[in-house]
Short mmCIF file of C-alpha atoms in Angstrom, two decimals:
data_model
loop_
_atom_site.label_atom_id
_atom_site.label_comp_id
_atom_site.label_asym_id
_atom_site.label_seq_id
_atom_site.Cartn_x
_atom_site.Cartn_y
_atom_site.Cartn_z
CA UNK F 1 11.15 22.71 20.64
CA UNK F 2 9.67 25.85 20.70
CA UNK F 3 6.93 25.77 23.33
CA UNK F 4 9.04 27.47 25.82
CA UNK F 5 10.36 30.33 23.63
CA UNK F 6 7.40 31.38 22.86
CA UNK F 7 6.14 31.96 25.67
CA UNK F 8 9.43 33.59 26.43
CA UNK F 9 9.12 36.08 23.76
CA UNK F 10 5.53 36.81 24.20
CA UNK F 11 6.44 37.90 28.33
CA UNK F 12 8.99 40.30 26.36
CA UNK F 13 12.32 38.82 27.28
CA UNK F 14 15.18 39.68 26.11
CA UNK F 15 16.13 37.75 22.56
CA UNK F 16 19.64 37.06 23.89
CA UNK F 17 18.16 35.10 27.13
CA UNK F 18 15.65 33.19 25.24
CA UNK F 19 16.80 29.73 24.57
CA UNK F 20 16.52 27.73 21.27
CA UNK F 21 15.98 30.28 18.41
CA UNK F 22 17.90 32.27 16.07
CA UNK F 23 17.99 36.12 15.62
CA UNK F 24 20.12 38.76 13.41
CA UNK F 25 21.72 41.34 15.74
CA UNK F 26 23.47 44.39 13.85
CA UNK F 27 23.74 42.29 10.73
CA UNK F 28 24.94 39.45 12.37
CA UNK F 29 22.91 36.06 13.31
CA UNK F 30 22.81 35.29 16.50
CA UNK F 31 22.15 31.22 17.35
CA UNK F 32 21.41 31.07 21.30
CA UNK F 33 22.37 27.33 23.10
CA UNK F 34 19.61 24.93 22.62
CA UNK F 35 17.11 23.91 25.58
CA UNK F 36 17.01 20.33 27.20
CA UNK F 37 14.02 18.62 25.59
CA UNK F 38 10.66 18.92 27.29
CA UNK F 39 10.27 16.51 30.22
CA UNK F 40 7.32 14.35 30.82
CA UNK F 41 5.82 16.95 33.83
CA UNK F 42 6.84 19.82 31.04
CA UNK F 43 4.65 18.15 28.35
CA UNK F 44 1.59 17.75 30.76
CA UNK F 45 2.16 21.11 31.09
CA UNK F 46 1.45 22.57 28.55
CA UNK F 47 -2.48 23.41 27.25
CA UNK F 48 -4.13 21.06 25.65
CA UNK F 49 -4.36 21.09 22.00
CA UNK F 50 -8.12 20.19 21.73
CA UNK F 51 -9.00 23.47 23.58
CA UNK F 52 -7.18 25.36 19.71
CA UNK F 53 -8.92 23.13 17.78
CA UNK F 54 -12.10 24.27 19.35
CA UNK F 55 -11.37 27.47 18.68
CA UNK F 56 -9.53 27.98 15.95
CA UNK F 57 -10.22 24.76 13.61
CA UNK F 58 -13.32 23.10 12.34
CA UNK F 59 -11.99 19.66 12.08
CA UNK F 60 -14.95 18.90 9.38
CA UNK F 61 -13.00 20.85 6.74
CA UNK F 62 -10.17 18.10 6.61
CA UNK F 63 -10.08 14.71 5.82
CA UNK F 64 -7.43 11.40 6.06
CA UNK F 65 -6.78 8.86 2.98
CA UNK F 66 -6.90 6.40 5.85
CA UNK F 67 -8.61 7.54 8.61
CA UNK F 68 -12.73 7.34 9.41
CA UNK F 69 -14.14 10.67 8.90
CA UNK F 70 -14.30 13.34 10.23
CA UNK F 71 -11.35 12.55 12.52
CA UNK F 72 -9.09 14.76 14.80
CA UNK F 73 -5.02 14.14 14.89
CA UNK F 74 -2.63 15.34 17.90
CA UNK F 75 0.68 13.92 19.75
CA UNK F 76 0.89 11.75 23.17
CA UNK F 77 4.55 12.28 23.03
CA UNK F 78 7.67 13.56 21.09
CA UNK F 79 10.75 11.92 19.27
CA UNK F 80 11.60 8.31 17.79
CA UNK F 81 13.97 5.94 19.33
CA UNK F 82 14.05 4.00 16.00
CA UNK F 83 17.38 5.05 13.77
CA UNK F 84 15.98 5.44 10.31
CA UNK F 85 18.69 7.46 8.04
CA UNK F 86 15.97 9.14 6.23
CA UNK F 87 13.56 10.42 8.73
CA UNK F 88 13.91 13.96 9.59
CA UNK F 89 11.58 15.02 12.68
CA UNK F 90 14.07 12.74 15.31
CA UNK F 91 17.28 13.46 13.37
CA UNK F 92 16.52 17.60 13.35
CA UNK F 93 14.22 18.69 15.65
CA UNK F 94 12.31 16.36 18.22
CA UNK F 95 15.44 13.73 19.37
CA UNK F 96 15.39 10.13 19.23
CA UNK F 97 14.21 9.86 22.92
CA UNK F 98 10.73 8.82 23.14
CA UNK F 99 9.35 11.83 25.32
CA UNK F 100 5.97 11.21 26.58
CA UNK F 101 2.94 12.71 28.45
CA UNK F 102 1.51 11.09 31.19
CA UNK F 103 -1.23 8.55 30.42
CA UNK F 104 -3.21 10.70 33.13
CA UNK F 105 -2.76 13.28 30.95
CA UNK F 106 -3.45 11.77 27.75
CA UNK F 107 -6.93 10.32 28.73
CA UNK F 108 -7.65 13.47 30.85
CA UNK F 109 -7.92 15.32 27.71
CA UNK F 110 -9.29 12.22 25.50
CA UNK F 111 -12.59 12.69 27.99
CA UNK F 112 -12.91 16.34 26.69
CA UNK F 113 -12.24 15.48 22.96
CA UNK F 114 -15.45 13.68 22.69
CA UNK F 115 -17.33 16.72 24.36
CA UNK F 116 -15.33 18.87 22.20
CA UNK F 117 -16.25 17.51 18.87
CA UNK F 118 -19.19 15.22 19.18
CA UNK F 119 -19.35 13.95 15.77
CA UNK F 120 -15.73 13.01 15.26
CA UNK F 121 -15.48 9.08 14.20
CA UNK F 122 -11.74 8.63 14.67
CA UNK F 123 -8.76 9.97 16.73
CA UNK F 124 -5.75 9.76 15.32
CA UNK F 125 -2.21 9.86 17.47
CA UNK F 126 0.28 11.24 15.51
CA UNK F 127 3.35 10.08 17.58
CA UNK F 128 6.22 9.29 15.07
CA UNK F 129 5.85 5.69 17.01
CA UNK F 130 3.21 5.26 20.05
CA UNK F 131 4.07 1.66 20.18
CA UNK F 132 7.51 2.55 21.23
CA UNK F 133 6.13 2.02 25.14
CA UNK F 134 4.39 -0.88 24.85
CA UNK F 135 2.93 -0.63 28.63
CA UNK F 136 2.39 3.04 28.22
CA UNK F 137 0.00 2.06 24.62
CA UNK F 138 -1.47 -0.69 26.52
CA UNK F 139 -2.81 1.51 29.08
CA UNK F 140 -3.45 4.26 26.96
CA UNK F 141 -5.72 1.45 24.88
CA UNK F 142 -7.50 0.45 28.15
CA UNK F 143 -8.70 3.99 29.02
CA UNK F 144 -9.49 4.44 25.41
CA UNK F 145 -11.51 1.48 25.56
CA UNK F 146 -13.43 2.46 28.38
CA UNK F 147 -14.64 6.36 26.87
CA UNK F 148 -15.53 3.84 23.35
CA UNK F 149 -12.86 5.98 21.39
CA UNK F 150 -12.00 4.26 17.94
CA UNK F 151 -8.42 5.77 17.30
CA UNK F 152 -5.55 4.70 14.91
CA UNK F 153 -1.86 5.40 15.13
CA UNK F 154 1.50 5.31 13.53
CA UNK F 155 3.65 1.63 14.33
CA UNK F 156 6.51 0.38 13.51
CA UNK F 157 6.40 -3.41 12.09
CA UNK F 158 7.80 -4.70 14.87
CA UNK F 159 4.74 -4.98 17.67
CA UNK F 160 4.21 -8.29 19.63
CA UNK F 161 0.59 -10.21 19.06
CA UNK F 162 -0.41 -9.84 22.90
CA UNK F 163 0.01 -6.28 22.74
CA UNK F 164 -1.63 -6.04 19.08
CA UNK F 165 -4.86 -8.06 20.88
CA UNK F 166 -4.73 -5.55 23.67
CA UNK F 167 -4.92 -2.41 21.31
CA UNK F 168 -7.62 -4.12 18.87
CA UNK F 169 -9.71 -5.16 21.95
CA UNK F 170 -9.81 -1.36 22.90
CA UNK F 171 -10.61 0.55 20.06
CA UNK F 172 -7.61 0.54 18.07
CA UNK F 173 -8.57 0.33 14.18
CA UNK F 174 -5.46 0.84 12.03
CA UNK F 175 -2.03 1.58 12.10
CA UNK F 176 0.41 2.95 9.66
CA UNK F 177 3.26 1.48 9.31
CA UNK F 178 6.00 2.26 7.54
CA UNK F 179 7.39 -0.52 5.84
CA UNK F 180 9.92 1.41 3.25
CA UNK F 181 11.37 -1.73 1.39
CA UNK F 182 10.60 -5.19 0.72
CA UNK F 183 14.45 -5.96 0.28
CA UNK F 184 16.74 -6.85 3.31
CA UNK F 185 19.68 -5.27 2.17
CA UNK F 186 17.98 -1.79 1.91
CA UNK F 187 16.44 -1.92 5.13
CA UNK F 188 20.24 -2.66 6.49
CA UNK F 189 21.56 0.06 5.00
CA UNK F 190 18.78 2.33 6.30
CA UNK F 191 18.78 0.87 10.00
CA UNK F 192 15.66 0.25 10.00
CA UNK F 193 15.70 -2.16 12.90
CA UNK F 194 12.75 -4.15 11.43
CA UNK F 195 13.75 -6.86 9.25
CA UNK F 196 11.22 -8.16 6.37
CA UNK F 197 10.57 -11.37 8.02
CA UNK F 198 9.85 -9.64 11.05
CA UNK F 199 8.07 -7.38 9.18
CA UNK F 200 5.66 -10.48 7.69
CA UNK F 201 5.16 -12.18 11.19
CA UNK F 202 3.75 -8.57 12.35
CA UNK F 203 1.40 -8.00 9.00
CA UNK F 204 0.22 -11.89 9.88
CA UNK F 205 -0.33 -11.07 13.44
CA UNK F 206 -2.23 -7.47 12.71
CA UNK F 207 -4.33 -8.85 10.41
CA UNK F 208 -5.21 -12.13 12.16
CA UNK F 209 -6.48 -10.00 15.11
CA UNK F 210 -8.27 -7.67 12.99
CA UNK F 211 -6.39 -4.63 12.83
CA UNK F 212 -6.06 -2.70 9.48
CA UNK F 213 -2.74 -1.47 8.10
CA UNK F 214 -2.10 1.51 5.73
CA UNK F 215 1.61 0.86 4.45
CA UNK F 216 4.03 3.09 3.35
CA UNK F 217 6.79 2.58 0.87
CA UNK F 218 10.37 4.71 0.07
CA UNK F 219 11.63 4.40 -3.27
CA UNK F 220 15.05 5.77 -4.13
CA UNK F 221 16.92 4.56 -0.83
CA UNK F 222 20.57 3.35 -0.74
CA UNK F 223 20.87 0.23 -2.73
CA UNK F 224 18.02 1.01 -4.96
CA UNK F 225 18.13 -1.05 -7.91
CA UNK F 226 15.33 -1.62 -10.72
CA UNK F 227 15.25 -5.79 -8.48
CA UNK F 228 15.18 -3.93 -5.53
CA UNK F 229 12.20 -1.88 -6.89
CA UNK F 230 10.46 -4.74 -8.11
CA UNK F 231 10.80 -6.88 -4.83
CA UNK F 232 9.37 -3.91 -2.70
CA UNK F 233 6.15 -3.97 -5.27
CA UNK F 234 5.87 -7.77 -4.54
CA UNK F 235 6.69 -7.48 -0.85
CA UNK F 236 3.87 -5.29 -0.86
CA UNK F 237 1.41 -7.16 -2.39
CA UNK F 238 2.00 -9.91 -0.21
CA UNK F 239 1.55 -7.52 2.55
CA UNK F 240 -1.54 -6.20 1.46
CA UNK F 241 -2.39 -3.25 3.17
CA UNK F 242 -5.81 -1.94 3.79
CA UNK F 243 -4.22 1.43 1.35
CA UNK F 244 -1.05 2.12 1.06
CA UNK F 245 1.16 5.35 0.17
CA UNK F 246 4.54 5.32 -2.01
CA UNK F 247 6.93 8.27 -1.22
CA UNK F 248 10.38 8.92 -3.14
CA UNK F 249 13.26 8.98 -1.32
CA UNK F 250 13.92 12.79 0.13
CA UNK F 251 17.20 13.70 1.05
CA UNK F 252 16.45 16.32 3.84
CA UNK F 253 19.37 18.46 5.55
CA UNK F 254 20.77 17.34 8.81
CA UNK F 255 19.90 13.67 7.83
CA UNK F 256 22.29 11.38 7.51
CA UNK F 257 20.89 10.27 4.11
CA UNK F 258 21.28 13.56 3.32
CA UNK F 259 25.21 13.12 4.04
CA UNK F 260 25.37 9.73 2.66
CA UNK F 261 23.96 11.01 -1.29
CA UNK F 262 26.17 14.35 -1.41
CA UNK F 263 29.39 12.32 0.22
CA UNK F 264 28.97 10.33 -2.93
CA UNK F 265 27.54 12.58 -5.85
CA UNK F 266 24.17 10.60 -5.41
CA UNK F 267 22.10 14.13 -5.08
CA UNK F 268 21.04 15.06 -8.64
CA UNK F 269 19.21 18.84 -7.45
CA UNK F 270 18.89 20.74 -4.73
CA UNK F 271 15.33 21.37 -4.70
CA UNK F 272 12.49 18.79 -3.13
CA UNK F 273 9.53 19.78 -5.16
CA UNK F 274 9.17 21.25 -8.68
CA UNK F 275 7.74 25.07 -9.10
CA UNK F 276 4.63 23.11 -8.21
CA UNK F 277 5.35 21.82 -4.92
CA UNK F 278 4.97 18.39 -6.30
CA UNK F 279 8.07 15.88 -4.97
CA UNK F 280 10.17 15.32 -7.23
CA UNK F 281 13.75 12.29 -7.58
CA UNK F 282 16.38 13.82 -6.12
CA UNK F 283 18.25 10.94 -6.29
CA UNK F 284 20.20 8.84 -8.94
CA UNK F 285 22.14 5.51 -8.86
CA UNK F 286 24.45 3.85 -11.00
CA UNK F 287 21.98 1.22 -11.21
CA UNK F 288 18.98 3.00 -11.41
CA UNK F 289 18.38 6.44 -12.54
CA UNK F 290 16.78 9.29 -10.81
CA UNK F 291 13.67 8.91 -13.94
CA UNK F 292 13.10 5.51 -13.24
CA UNK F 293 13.01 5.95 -9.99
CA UNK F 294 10.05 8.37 -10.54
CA UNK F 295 8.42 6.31 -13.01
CA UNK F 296 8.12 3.41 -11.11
CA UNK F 297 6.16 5.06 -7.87
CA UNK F 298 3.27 5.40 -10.66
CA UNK F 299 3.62 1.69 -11.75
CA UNK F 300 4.06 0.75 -8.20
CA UNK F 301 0.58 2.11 -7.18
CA UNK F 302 -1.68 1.24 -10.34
CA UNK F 303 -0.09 -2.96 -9.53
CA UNK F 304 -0.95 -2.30 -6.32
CA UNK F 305 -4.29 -0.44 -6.77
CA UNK F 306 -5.73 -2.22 -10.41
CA UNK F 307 -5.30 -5.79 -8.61
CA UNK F 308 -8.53 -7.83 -9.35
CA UNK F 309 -9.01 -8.83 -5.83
CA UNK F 310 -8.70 -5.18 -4.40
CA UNK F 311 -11.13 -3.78 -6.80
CA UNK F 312 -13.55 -6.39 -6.03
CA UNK F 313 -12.92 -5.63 -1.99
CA UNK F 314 -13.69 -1.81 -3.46
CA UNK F 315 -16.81 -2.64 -4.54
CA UNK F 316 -17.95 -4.32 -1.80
CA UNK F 317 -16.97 -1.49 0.64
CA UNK F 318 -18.54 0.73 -1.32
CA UNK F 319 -21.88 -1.05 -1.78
CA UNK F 320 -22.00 -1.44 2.01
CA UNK F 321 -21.53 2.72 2.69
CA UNK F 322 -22.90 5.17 0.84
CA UNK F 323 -20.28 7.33 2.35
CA UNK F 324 -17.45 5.44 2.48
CA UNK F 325 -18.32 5.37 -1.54
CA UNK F 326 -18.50 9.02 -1.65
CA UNK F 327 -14.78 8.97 -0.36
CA UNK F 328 -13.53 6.01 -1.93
CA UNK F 329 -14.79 7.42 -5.68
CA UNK F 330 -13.51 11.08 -4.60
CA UNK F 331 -9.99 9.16 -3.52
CA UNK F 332 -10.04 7.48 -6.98
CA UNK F 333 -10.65 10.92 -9.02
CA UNK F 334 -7.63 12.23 -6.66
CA UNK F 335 -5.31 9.34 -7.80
CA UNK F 336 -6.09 9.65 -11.36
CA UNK F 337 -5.58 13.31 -11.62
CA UNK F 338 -2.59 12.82 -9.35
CA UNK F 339 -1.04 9.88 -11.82
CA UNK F 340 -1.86 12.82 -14.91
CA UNK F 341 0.31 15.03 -13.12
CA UNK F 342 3.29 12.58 -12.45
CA UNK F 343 3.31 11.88 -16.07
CA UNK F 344 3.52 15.29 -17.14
CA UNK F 345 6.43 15.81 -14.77
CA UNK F 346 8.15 12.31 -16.54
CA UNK F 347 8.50 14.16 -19.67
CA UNK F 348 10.92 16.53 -18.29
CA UNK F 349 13.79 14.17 -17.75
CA UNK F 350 16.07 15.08 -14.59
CA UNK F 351 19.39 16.39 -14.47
CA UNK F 352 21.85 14.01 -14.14
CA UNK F 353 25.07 14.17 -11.38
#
């Protein structure tokens, strides 16, 4: 975390007494000890974000495929407890203690935010997973509730109903979940921690209180198979999320997916993104190759996407908004020159191990 060394370097300390960061010293680099992670009275702490965005950010320029707009984003707390082998952000940098601010705190600032930016329709907490502290959400939700906030947040599929009613009753309008795999095997070998019946008795539950869900989906994990790819795009259906986002499977350093592809020749290249910063399969298994892999995130959206049902729902949404049509056709023209790119990309097969 670098909240402290920054203020640390601004007060002109000495590098070698700042804590946390890296430096090169007569050709040399220098790594100094890490700091304990930020405590709950440190977090509270520290300014609140809001005030920046008031000054520095006109939260109209920026919208969310899933979020009411215009919306602002920021954190109630830091780190994941979950155990995910891909995720990066608890694995490198922000611990897989769930570090929180105060709820004080939190709805202290929420009753600036709507002073701050009076026409914002949505607040968005971007906590890796604010459910994590079920009390904590619940009275978070209340005092939400009361100021008439409508906010969304990131979940894992794992959330009792009581809770879920508490959170719907008191603003709450979507969460994102991330489901990753429809197969039980994968999610095993990922420790998840959320299996895909559990996963289903949560989707029931959200939905039959009235809470949206944008899903999202990993391709390319251990186990991968083209079965394993097909149940996901089933499991998913079935699921049917309000949107939903498909990801291939990135290897990051310091992950221990990152460990488990290069311990066994699973890592095709060492780059993330092509020239154009567009993601690219870095991955290849015996049973399924790094191409398909790629292919299949295209097939898994337009399945998803070109269902009957969902473009009638389309319609509907955007005959009752002129607005939400102006961002549901300028989402469409997005995913169609997005799709154009991936198959441009296709042509080029990948290296192989």
């Amino acid at each position: 975390e670098f909240d402290l060394a920054i203020v640390a370097i601004a007060e002109g300390r000495k590098l070698a007494d700042v804590k946390g960061i890296s430096y090169r010293q007569n050709g040399t680099v220098v790594h100094n000890e890490d700091p304990l992670p930020l405590t709950t009275e440190q977090l509270d702490a520290l300014p609140f974000v809001t005030e920046v965005y008031e000054r520095d950010l006109d939260y109209l320029k920026y919208n969310s495929p899933y979020c009411q707009y215009p919306y602002v984003s920021l954190y109630t707390g830091r780190g994941c407890p979950a155990r995910c082998t891909f995720c990066l952000w608890p694995q490198v940098t922000t611990g897989h203690t769930y570090r929180v601010r105060s709820v004080g705190n939190v709805l202290e600032e929420m009753q600036e935010i709507k002073r701050r930016f009076p026409k914002m329709k949505e607040l968005f907490f971007d906590d890796d997973t604010f459910t994590a502290d079920p009390p904590r959400a619940r009275e978070i939700a209340k005092g939400l509730g009361k100021l008439g906030i409508t906010w969304s947040t990131n979940s894992r599929a794992n959330v009792e109903r009581e809770t879920l009613a508490v959170l719907k009753d008191n603003g709450l309008r979507l969460f994102v979940i991330g489901y990753e795999s429809g197969n039980e095997h994968i999610l095993k070998n990922i420790k998840k921690g959320v299996s895909v019946e559990r996963a289903r008795r949560f989707t029931k539950d959200a939905h039959d209180v009235g809470i949206l869900i944008h899903g999202t989906f990993i391709l390319g994990l251990p186990g991968e198979t083209r079965d394993t790819i097909e149940e996901t795009i089933r499991f998913a259906q079935e699921m049917n999320p309000e949107t939903l986002q498909v990801s291939l499977a990135s290897p990051y350093p310091g992950t221990a997916f990152y460990d488990f592809v290069t311990k066994n020749k699973f890592l095709t290249v060492d780059s993330l993104v092509d020239e154009t910063g567009y993601q690219k399969c870095t991955v290849s298994y015996p049973e399924v190759s790094a191409d398909e892999i790629f292919k299949a995130v295209e097939d898994f959206y337009r399945r998803y996407y070109f269902r009957p049902g969902y473009i009638w729902k389309s319609i509907k949404k955007m005959a009752s908004s002129r607005e939400e049509a102006k961002r549901l056709l300028g989402e469409g023209v997005q995913f169609i020159d997005s799709m154009r790119k991936r198959r441009k990309i296709a042509q080029t097969p990948s290296p192989s191990a």
